[in-house]
Coordinates of C-alpha atoms in Angstrom, one line a residue:
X610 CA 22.9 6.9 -19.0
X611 CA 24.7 9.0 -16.6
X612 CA 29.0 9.2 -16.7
X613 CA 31.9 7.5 -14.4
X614 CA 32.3 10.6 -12.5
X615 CA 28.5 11.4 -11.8
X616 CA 28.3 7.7 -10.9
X617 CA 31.0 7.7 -8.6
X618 CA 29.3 11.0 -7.0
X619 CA 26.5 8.7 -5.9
X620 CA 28.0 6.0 -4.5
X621 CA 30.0 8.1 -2.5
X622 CA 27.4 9.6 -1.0
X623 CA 25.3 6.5 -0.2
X624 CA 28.4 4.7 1.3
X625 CA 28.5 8.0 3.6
X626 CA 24.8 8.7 4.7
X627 CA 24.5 4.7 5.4
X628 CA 28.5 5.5 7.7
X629 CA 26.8 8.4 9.2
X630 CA 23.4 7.3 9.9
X631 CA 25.3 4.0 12.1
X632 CA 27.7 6.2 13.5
X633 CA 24.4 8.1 14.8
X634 CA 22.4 5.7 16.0
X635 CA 25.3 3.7 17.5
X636 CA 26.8 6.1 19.4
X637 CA 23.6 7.2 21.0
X638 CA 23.1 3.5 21.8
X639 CA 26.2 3.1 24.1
X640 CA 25.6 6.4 25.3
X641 CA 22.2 5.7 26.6
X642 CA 21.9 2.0 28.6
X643 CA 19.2 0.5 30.1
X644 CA 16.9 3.1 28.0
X645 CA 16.9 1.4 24.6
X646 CA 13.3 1.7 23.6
X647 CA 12.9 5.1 24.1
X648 CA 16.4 6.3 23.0
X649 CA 15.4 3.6 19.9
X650 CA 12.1 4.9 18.9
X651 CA 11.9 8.7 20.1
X652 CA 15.7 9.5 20.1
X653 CA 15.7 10.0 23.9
X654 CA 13.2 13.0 23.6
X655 CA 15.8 15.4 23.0
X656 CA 15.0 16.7 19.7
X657 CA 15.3 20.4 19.0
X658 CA 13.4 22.6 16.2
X659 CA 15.9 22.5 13.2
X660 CA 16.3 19.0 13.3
X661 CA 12.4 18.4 13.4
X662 CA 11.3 20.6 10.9
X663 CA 14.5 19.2 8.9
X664 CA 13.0 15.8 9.3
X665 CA 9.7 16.3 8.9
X666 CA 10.4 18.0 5.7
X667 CA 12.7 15.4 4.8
X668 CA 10.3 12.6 5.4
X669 CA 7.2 14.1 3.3
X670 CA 9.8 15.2 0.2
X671 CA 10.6 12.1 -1.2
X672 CA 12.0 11.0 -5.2
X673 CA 8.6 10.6 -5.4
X674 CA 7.7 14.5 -4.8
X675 CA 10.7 15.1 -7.3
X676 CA 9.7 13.0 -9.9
X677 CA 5.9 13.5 -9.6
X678 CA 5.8 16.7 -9.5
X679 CA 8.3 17.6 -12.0
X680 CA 5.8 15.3 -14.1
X681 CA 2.6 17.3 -12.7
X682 CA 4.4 20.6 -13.7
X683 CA 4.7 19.7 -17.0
X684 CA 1.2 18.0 -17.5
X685 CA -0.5 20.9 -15.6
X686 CA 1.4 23.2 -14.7
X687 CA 1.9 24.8 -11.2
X688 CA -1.6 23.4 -9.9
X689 CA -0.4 20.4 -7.7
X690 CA 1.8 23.0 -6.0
X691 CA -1.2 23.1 -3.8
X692 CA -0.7 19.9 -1.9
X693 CA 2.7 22.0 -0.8
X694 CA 1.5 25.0 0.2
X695 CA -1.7 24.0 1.8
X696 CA 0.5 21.9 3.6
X697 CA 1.3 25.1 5.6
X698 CA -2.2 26.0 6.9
X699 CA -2.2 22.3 8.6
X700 CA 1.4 22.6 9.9
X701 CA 0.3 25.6 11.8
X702 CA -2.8 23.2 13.2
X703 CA -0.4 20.8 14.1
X704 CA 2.1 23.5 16.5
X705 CA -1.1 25.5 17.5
X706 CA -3.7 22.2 18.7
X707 CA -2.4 18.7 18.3
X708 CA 1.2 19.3 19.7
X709 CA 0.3 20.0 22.9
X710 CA -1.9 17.6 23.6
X711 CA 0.9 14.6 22.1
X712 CA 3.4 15.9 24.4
X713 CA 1.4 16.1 27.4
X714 CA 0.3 12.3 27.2
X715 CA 3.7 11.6 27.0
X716 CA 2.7 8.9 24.0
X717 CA 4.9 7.5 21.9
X718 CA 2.6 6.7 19.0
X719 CA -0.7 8.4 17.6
X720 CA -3.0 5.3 18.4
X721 CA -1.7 5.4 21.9
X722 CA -3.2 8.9 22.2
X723 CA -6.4 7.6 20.8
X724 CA -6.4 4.8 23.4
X725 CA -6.3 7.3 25.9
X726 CA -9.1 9.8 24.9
X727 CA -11.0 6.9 23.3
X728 CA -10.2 3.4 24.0
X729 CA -8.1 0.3 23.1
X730 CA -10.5 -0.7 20.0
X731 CA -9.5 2.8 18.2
X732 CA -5.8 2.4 19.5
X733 CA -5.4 -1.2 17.2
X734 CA -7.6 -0.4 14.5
X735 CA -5.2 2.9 14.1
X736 CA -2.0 1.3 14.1
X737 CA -3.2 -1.3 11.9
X738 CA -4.3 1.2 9.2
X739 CA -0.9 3.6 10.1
X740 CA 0.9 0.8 9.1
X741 CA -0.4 -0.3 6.0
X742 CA -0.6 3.4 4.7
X743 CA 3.0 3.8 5.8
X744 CA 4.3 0.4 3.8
X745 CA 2.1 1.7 0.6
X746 CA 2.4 5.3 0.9
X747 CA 5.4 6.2 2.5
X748 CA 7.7 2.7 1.2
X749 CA 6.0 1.3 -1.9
X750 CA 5.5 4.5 -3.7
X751 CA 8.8 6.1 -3.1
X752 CA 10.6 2.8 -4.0
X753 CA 8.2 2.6 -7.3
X754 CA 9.1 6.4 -8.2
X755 CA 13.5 5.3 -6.9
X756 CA 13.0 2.7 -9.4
X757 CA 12.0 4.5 -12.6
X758 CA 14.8 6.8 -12.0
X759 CA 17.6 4.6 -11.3
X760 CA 16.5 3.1 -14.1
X761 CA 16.6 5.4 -16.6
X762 CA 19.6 7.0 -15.0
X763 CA 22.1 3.6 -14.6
X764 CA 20.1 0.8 -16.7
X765 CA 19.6 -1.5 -14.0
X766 CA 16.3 -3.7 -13.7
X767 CA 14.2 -1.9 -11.6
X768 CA 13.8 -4.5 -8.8
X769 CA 17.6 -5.3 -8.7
X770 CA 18.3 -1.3 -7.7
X771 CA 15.0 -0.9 -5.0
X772 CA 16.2 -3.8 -3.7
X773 CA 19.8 -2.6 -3.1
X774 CA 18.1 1.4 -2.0
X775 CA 16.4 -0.9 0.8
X776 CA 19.1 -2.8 2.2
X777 CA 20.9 -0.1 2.4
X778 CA 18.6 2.0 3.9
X779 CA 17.1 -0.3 5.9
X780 CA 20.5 -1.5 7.4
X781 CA 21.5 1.8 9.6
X782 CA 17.2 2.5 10.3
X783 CA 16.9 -0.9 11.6
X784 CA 20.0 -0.5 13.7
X785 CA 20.3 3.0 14.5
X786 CA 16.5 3.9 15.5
X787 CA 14.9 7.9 15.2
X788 CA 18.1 8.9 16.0
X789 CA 19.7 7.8 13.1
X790 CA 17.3 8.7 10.5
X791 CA 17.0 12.6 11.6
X792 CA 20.6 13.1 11.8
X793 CA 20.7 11.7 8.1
X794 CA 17.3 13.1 7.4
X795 CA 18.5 16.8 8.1
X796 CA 21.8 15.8 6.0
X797 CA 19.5 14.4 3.2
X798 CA 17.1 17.5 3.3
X799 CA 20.2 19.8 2.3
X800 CA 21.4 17.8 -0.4
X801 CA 18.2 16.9 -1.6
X802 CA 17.4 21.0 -1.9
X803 CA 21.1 21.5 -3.1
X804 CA 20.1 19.6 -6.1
X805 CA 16.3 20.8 -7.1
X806 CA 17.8 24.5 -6.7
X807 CA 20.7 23.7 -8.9
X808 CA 18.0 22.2 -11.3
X809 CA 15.7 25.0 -11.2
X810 CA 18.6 27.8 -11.9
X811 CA 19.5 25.6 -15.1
X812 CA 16.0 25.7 -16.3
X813 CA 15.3 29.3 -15.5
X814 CA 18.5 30.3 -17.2
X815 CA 17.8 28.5 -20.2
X816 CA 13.9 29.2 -20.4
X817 CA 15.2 33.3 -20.4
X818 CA 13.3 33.8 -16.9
X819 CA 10.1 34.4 -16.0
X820 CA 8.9 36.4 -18.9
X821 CA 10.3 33.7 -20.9
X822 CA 8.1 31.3 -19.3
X823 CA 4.9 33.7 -19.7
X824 CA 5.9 34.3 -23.1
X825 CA 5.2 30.6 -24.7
X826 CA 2.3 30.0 -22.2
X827 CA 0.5 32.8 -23.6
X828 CA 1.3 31.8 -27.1
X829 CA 0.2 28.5 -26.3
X830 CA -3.3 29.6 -24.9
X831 CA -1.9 28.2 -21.7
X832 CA -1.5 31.0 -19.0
X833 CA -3.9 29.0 -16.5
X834 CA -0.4 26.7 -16.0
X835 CA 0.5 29.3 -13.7
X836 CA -2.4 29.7 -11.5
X837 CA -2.7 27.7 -8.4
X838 CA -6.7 28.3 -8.2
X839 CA -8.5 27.1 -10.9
X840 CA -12.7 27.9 -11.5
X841 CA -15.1 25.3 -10.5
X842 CA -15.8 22.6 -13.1
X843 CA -12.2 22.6 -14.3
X844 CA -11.2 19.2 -16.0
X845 CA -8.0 19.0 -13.8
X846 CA -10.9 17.8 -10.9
X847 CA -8.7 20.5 -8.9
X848 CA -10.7 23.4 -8.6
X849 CA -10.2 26.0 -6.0
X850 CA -13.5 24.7 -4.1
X851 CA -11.6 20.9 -4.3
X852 CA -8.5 22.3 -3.1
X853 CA -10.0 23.9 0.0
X854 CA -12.3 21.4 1.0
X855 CA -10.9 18.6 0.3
X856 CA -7.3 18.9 1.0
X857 CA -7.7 19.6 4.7
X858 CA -9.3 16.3 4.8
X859 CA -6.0 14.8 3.1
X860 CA -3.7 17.6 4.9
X861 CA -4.8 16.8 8.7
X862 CA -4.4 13.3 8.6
X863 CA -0.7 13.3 7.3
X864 CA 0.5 16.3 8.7
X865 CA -1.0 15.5 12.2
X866 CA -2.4 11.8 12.8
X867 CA 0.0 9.9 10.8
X868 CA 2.3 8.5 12.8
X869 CA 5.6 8.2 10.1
X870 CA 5.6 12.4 10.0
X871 CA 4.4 13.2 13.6
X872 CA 7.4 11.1 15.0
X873 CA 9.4 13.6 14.5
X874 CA 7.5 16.1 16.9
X875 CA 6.8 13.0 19.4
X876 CA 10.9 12.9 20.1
X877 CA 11.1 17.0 20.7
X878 CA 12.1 18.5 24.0
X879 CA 9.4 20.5 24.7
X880 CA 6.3 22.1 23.3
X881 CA 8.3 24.7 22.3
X882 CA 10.3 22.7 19.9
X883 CA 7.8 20.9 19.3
X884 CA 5.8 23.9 17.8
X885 CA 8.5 25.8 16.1
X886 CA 10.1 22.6 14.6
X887 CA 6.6 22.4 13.0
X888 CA 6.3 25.5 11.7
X889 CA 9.6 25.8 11.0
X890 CA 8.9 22.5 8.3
X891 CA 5.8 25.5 7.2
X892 CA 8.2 28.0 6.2
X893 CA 10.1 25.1 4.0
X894 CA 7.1 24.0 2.3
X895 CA 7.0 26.9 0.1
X896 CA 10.0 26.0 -1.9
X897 CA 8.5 23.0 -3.3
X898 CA 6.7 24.7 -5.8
X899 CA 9.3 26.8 -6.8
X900 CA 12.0 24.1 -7.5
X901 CA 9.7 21.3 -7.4
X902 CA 7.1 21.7 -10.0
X903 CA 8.6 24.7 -11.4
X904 CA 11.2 22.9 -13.4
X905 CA 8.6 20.8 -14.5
X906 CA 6.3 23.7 -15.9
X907 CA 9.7 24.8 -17.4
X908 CA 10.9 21.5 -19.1
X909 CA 7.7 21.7 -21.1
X910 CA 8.4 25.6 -22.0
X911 CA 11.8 24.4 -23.3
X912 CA 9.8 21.4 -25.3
X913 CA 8.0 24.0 -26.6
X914 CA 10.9 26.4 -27.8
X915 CA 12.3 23.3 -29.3
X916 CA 15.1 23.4 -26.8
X917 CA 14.1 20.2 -24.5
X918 CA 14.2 16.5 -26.5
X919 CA 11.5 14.9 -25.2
X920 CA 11.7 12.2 -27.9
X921 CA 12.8 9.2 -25.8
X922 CA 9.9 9.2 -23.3
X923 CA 6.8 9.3 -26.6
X924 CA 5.6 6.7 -27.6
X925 CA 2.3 5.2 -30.1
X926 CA -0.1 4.0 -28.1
X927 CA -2.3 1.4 -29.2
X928 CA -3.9 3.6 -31.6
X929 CA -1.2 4.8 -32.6
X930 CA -1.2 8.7 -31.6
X931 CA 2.0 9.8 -30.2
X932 CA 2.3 10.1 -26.2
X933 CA 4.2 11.1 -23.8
X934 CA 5.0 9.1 -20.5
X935 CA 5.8 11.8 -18.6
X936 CA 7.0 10.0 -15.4
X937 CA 10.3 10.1 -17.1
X938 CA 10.7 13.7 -17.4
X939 CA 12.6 15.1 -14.3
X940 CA 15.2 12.2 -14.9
X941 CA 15.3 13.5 -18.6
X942 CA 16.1 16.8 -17.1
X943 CA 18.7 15.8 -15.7
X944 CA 20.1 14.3 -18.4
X945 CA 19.7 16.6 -21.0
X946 CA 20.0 19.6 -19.1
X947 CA 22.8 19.5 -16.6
X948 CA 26.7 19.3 -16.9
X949 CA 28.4 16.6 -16.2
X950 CA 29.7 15.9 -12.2
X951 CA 26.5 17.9 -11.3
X952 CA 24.2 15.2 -12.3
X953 CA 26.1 13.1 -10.0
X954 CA 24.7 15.7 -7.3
X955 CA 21.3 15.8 -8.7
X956 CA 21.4 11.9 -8.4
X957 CA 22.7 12.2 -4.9
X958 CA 19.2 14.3 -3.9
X959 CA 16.9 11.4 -5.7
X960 CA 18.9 8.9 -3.9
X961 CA 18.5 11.9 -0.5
X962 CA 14.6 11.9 -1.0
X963 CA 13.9 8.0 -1.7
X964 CA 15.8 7.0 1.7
X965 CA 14.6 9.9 4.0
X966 CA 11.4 8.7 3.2
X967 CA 11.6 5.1 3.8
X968 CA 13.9 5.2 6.6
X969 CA 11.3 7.5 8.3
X970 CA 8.3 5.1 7.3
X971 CA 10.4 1.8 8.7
X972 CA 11.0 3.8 12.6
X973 CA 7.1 4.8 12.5
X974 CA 6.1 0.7 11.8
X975 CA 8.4 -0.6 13.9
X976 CA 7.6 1.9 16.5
X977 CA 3.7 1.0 15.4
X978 CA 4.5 -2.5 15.5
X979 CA 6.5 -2.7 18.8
X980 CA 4.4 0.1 21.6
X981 CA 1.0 -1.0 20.1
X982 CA 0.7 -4.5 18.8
X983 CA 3.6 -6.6 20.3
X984 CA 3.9 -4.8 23.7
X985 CA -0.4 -4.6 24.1
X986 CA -0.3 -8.6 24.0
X987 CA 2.7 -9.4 25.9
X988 CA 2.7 -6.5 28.7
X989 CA 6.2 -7.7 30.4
X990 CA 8.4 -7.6 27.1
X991 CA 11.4 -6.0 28.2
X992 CA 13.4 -3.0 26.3
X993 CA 16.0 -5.1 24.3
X994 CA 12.7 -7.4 23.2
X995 CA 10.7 -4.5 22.1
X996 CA 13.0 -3.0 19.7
X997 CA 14.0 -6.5 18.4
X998 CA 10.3 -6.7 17.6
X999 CA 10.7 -3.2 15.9
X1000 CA 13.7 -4.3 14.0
X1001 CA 12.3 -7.5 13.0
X1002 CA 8.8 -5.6 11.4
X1003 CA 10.7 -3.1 9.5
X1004 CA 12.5 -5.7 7.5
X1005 CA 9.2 -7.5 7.1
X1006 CA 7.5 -4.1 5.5
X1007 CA 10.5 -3.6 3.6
X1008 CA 10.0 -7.0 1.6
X1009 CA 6.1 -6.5 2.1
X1010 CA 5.7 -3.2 0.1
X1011 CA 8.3 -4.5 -2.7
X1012 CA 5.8 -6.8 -4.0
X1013 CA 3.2 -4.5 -4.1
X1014 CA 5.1 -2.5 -6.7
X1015 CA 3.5 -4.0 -9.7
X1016 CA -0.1 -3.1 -8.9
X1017 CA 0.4 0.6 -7.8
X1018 CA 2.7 0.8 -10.9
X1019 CA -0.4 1.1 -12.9
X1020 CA -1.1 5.0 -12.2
X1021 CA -0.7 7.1 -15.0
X1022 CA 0.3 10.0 -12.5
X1023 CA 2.4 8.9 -9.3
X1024 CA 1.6 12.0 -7.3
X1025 CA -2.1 11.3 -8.8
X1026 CA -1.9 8.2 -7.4
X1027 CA -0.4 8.2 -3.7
X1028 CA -3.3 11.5 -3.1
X1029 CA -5.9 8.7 -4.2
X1030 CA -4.9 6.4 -1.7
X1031 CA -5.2 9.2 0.9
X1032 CA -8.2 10.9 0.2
X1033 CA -10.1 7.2 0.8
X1034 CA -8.0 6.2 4.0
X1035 CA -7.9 9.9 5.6
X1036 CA -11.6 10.9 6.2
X1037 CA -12.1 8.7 9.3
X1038 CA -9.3 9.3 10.6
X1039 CA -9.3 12.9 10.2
X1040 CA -12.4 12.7 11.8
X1041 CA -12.2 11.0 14.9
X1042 CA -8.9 13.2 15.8
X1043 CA -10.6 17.1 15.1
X1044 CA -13.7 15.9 17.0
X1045 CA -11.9 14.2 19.7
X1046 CA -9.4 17.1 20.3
X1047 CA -12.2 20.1 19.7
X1048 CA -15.1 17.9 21.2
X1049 CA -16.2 16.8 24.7
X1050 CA -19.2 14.8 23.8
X1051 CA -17.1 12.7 20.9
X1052 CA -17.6 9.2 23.0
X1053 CA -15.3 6.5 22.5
X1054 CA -17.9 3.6 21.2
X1055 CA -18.4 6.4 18.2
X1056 CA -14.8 6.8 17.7
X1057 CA -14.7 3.4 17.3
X1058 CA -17.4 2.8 14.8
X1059 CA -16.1 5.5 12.7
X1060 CA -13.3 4.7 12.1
X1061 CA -14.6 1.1 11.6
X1062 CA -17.5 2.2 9.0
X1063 CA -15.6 5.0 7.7
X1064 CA -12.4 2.9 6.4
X1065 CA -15.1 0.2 5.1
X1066 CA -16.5 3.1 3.3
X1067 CA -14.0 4.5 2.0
X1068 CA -12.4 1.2 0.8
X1069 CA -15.7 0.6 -0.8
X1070 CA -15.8 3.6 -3.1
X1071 CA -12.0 3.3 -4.0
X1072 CA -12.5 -0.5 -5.5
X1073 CA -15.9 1.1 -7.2
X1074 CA -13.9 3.5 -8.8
X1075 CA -11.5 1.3 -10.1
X1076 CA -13.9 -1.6 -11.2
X1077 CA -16.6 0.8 -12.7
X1078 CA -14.2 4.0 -13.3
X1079 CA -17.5 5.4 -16.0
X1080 CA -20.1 5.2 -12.8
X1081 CA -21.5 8.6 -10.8
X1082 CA -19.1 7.2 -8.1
X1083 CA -16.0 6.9 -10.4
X1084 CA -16.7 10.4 -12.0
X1085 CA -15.8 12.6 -8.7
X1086 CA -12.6 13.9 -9.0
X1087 CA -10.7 12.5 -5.6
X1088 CA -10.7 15.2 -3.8
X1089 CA -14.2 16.2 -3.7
X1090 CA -14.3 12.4 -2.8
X1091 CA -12.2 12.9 0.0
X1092 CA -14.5 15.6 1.4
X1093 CA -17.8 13.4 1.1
X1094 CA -16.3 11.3 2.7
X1095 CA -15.0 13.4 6.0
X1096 CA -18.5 14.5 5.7
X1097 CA -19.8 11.2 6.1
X1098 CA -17.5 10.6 8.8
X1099 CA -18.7 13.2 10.8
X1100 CA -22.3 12.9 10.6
X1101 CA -21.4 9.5 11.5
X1102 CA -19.9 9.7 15.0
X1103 CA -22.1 12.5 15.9
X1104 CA -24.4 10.6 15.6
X1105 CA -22.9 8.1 17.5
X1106 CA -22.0 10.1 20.4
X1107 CA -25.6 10.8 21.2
X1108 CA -27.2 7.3 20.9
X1109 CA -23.2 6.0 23.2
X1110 CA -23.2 9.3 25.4
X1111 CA -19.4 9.7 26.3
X1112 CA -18.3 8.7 29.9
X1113 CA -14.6 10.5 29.9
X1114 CA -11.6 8.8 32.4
X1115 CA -9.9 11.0 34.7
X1116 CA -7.3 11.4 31.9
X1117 CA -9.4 11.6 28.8
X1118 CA -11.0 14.3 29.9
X1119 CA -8.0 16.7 29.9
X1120 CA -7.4 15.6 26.4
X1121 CA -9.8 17.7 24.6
X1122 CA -9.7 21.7 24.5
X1123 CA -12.1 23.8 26.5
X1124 CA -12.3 26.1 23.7
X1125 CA -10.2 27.3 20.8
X1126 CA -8.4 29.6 22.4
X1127 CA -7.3 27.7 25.4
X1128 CA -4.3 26.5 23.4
X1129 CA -3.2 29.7 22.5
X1130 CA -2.7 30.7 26.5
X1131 CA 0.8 29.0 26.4
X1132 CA 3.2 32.3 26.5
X1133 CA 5.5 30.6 24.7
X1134 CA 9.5 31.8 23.9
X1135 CA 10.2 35.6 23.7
X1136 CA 11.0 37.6 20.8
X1137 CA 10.4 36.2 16.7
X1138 CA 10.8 32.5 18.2
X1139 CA 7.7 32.8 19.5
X1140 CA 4.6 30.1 18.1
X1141 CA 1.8 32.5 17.8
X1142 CA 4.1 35.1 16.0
X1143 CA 5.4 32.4 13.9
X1144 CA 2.1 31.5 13.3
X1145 CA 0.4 34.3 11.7
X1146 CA 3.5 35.0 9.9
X1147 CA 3.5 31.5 7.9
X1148 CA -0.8 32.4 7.7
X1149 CA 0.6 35.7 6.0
X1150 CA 2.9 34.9 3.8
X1151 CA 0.4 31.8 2.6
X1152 CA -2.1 34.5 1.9
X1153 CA 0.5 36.6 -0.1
X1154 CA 1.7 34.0 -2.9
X1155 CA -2.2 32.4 -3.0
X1156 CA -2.8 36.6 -4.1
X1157 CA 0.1 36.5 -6.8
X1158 CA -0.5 33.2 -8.3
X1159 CA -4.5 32.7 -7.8

């Protein structure tokens, strides 16, 4: 249980990001008439870099990221740092090949590109899939991780304290629009890394540094907690062969064909912002691992010295050996760690993290919701009409992915979890968007099946696996899974595309690259701003830390 002060802290600051985040989006509003939708859903396409890679960090770091991996750091060390920096190598896809391609279809949603270099079937089965992966992914997971926190932290039921997080939330992203949620976003993003440094210095004070950390892990026998590449057969199912093939699978469908992160780059003002806003978010994804799952590997150092209680989160389980629920342990951290009026800070980056995340989610649907479901069926709905509709299905998802809480509350690992969901919804996707950008014979009747057959067989395998967890199915660790599957995909619409031979539209056919280097002939800005410098500086530096801490 946290103090007055700390307590105080955190209302404070959630009365003034829901004051700011209506000042933002109201303000714009008046500013902009007769423009609602697009000022509404893409904040008048005049976002600049900071602010997007602001956002998009904002919207992928969540509590969930906090509290997951802080709980994966202490399980296993720094291994699911991974998902973070690999993150990087599908950023720089996203600035070098997809942005250019969004911009210049002036779309304002991902399955309204795929209508246009495929056709209307792949543009609804798209937004109906973005959709449900943003209410469980994006909403129902962070509000699941929000909860055990707020929990633990104030003693509220769990319900009673989402349900408040999501009123609130939802009240200045269903009124203010994209506009509102990346001015509060970039706000959140500071706070949020405000309190996971001031975490980490705590920890890395009291651990005695990084030979103090080394120290007990090689006492322990457990030095391979700091390697990010483990050798093949490893019981983590996280080898470095599953890392690299499966997470760009995972990787390219979040980072860019999911419709709640690439939002962000959708509202930029250019290309140019477009591409360093991305890469910018790159460069940010690095720290993740260092005051992400860090702490987490450190917390269980400190358990080890004797120096961390981690007494109230054990239990006997039902035969009665003594375990530890570690989803607890970043709020214990907190807790038992750090001084009173800075927990109230620390709170205030949970709270940062849980509503960036579902703010951004509830724009994407209702931006899903209004340009490719409501406005495909009724074709004269007027500006004021369509973001009613979009107002009207964010609320709806909001109450939606609070009853789901209960079933994906029965993952051992939250970060475990959400990565399962992905690796069995991303491999068609994935697919149909690197061969129908790198491509010309991907045809739109194979698109279509794909994606059809692909998300039937991927929902196949993932109720398999939880109905006969001991078969040859269940057995493959989910990222290997994930890589099948892409592999599947592809040899799918390949296959397709030769027996329905692709007939391209005047426009679909500019929506594919030449070759691979016809992206790269964009100039670009002068000087260190520029995207292909940029580029192989992120690639780099990438290839630097995977060296120190293979």
């Amino acid at each position: 249980m946290i103090k007055g002060i700390d307590i105080t802290i955190s209302i404070l600051y959630i009365t003034g990001i829901v004051a700011i985040g209506l000042w933002a989006g109201l303000r714009k509003k008046k500013r902009i008439a007769g423009n609602e939708s697009k000022d509404y859903f893409l904040a008048g396409k005049t976002l600049k870099w900071p602010m997007i890679g602001l956002a998009l960090f904002a919207t992928n770091i969540s509590c969930l990221h906090l509290v997951s991996l802080a709980q994966s750091g202490f399980d296993t060390g720094l291994l699911n740092g991974n998902f973070e920096w690999m993150a990087a190598f599908t950023l720089v896809l996203l600035a070098l090949f997809f942005v250019p391609f969004y911009l210049k279809s002036k779309v304002a949603t991902l399955p309204d590109f795929l209508e246009k270099r495929y056709n209307k079937a792949c543009r609804d089965w798209l937004a109906i899939i973005s959709i449900l992966s943003a209410i469980i992914i994006h909403i129902a997971f962070s509000f699941l991780a929000g909860g055990i926190v707020l929990k633990t932290l104030f003693g509220v039921n769990m319900y009673v304290s989402i349900t408040l997080i999501a009123l609130l939330t939802g009240l200045y992203t269903v009124i203010g629009g994209l506009r509102a949620v990346v001015v509060t976003e970039s706000i959140q993003t500071i706070v949020l890394l405000s309190g996971a440094i001031i975490i980490t210095a705590i920890c890395y004070h009291k651990v005695g540094g990084w030979h103090g950390i080394t120290d007990v892990l090689h006492a322990t026998g457990n030095m391979d907690k700091i390697s990010m590449l483990r050798p093949v057969g490893d019981e983590s199912g996280m080898s470095w062969v599953a890392v690299f093939l499966g997470y760009p699978v995972l990787g390219i469908w979040y980072w860019c064909a999911d419709q709640t992160i690439v939002q962000r780059v959708l509202g930029a003002k250019d290309t140019n912002q477009a591409r360093s806003g991305a890469l910018f978010c790159g460069f940010m994804k690095i720290l993740p691992v260092f005051i992400f799952v860090l702490p987490g590997l450190m917390a269980y150092v400190l358990a080890q010295k004797g120096l961390f209680d981690i007494h109230s989160v054990q239990h006997l389980d039902a035969t009665g050996k003594m375990v530890t629920d570690t989803k607890g342990i970043y709020t214990l951290m907190i807790t038992e760690l750090v001084p009173t009026g800075l927990v109230g800070v620390l709170v205030a980056a949970l709270l940062s993290g849980l509503m960036s995340q579902i703010s951004g989610a509830l724009n994407s649907i209702a931006t899903l919701v209004s340009y490719d479901l409501y406005k495909r069926h009724k074709p004269q709905t007027n500006d004021k009409q369509l973001v009613k509709a979009g107002r009207i299905s964010a609320v709806a998802a909001l109450v939606f992915s609070l009853g789901l809480l209960p079933l994906i509350d029965q993952y051992e690992s939250l970060f475990n979890g959400i990565n399962d969901v992905i690796a069995h919804i991303a491999p068609p996707i994935t697919t149909v968007f690197l061969l129908g950008v790198f491509w010309k014979k991907a045809s739109a009747k194979s698109a279509q099946y794909t994606l059809w057959l692909g998300s039937a067989l991927g929902a196949g395998v993932f109720v398999i696996n939880k109905i006969f967890p001991d078969s040859a199915i269940g057995q493959i660790p989910f990222m290997m899974m994930a890589f099948y599957l892409f592999i599947a995909c592809v040899i799918m619409q390949v296959s397709f595309s030769y027996y329905f031979p692709v007939h391209h539209t005047a426009e679909s056919n500019t929506l594919y690259w030449k070759s691979p280097w016809e992206p790269l002939q964009d100039k670009g800005w002068k000087g260190v701003g520029n995207y292909k410098f940029l580029s192989a500086l992120l690639l780099l530096v990438m290839v630097v830390l995977y060296s120190i801490f293979h």
